[in-house]
Coordinates of C-alpha atoms in Angstrom, one line a residue:
X1054 CA -21.8 58.2 -162.6
X1055 CA -25.1 59.7 -163.5
X1056 CA -26.1 56.6 -165.5
X1057 CA -25.5 54.5 -162.4
X1058 CA -27.6 56.9 -160.3
X1059 CA -30.5 57.0 -162.8
X1060 CA -30.3 53.2 -163.1
X1061 CA -32.1 53.0 -159.7
X1062 CA -35.3 53.8 -161.6
X1063 CA -34.9 50.6 -163.6
X1064 CA -33.9 48.5 -160.7
X1065 CA -36.9 49.4 -158.5
X1066 CA -39.2 48.3 -161.3
X1067 CA -37.5 44.9 -161.7
X1068 CA -35.7 45.9 -164.9
X1069 CA -32.0 45.0 -164.4
X1070 CA -30.7 45.4 -167.9
X1071 CA -31.4 48.6 -169.9
X1072 CA -29.9 50.7 -172.7
X1073 CA -27.0 52.1 -170.7
X1074 CA -26.1 48.9 -168.9
X1075 CA -27.1 46.5 -166.2
X1076 CA -27.5 46.7 -162.5
X1077 CA -24.2 46.0 -160.6
X1078 CA -25.7 43.5 -158.2
X1079 CA -25.5 39.7 -158.5
X1080 CA -28.4 37.3 -159.0
X1081 CA -31.5 38.2 -157.0
X1082 CA -33.3 35.7 -154.8
X1083 CA -36.5 34.3 -156.4
X1084 CA -38.4 34.3 -153.1
X1085 CA -38.3 38.1 -152.4
X1086 CA -40.5 39.4 -149.8
X1087 CA -40.5 42.9 -151.3
X1088 CA -42.7 44.0 -154.2
X1089 CA -41.3 45.9 -157.2
X1090 CA -42.6 49.4 -157.9
X1091 CA -45.0 49.3 -160.9
X1092 CA -43.8 51.4 -163.9
X1093 CA -47.0 53.4 -164.1
X1094 CA -47.3 54.2 -160.4
X1095 CA -47.4 57.5 -158.5
X1096 CA -44.5 56.2 -156.4
X1097 CA -42.2 55.9 -159.4
X1098 CA -43.2 59.3 -160.6
X1099 CA -42.3 60.8 -157.2
X1100 CA -39.0 58.9 -157.2
X1101 CA -38.2 60.2 -160.7
X1102 CA -38.6 63.8 -159.4
X1103 CA -36.0 63.0 -156.7
X1104 CA -33.6 61.2 -159.0
X1105 CA -33.7 63.9 -161.8
X1106 CA -33.6 66.9 -159.4
X1107 CA -31.1 69.3 -161.0
X1108 CA -29.5 70.4 -157.7
X1109 CA -29.0 66.8 -156.7
X1110 CA -27.6 65.8 -160.1
X1111 CA -25.0 68.7 -159.9
X1112 CA -23.9 67.5 -156.5
X1113 CA -23.5 63.8 -157.2
X1114 CA -19.7 64.0 -157.9
X1115 CA -19.2 65.9 -154.7
X1116 CA -21.0 63.2 -152.6
X1117 CA -19.1 60.4 -154.4
X1118 CA -15.7 61.9 -153.8
X1119 CA -16.3 62.9 -150.1
X1120 CA -16.5 59.7 -148.2
X1121 CA -15.0 60.5 -144.9
X1122 CA -15.5 63.0 -142.2
X1123 CA -12.0 62.6 -140.8
X1124 CA -10.8 66.0 -142.3
X1125 CA -13.7 67.8 -140.7
X1126 CA -13.2 66.0 -137.4
X1127 CA -9.5 66.9 -137.5
X1128 CA -10.4 70.6 -138.1
X1129 CA -12.9 70.7 -135.3
X1130 CA -10.3 69.2 -132.9
X1131 CA -8.2 72.3 -133.5
X1132 CA -10.9 74.7 -132.7
X1133 CA -10.9 75.6 -129.0
X1134 CA -14.3 75.8 -127.2
X1135 CA -13.9 79.5 -126.8
X1136 CA -14.2 80.0 -130.6
X1137 CA -17.3 77.8 -130.9
X1138 CA -20.5 79.8 -131.8
X1139 CA -22.2 78.4 -128.7
X1140 CA -19.7 80.1 -126.4
X1141 CA -19.7 83.7 -127.8
X1142 CA -21.7 86.0 -130.0
X1143 CA -20.2 86.6 -133.5
X1144 CA -19.9 90.3 -134.5
X1145 CA -21.9 91.5 -137.4
X1146 CA -18.7 91.6 -139.4
X1147 CA -18.2 87.9 -139.1
X1148 CA -16.6 85.2 -136.9
X1149 CA -13.8 86.1 -134.4
X1150 CA -10.3 86.6 -135.6
X1151 CA -9.1 83.6 -133.6
X1152 CA -11.5 81.4 -135.6
X1153 CA -10.4 82.9 -138.8
X1154 CA -6.7 82.3 -138.0
X1155 CA -7.4 78.6 -137.1
X1156 CA -9.3 78.1 -140.3
X1157 CA -6.7 79.7 -142.5
X1158 CA -3.8 77.9 -140.8
X1159 CA -5.6 74.5 -141.1
X1160 CA -6.5 75.1 -144.8
X1161 CA -2.9 76.0 -145.7
X1162 CA -1.5 72.9 -143.9
X1163 CA -3.9 70.5 -145.5

């Protein structure tokens, strides 16, 4: 997965075959309107900082496995408006007991 992610650095410089493999796209159009990023440019250096960011690299598997918000939407449908933070002040000890019970019940069922 990480090899595929770091492959973006090759792709944006018009290099579609490298040591770890090729890009996964088909043939590219010859009459492209977009320019490729030069290998010695500041833009590529900035992109490398983003691609190789340690926190981002650690989270790649999480982002790839979580593709739907349906579980989150289902959970939020169970929370009555009275439990919503916009409708009451949470105590310094944490959220209301009603919110805790809803969260615990939902987690155990799913």
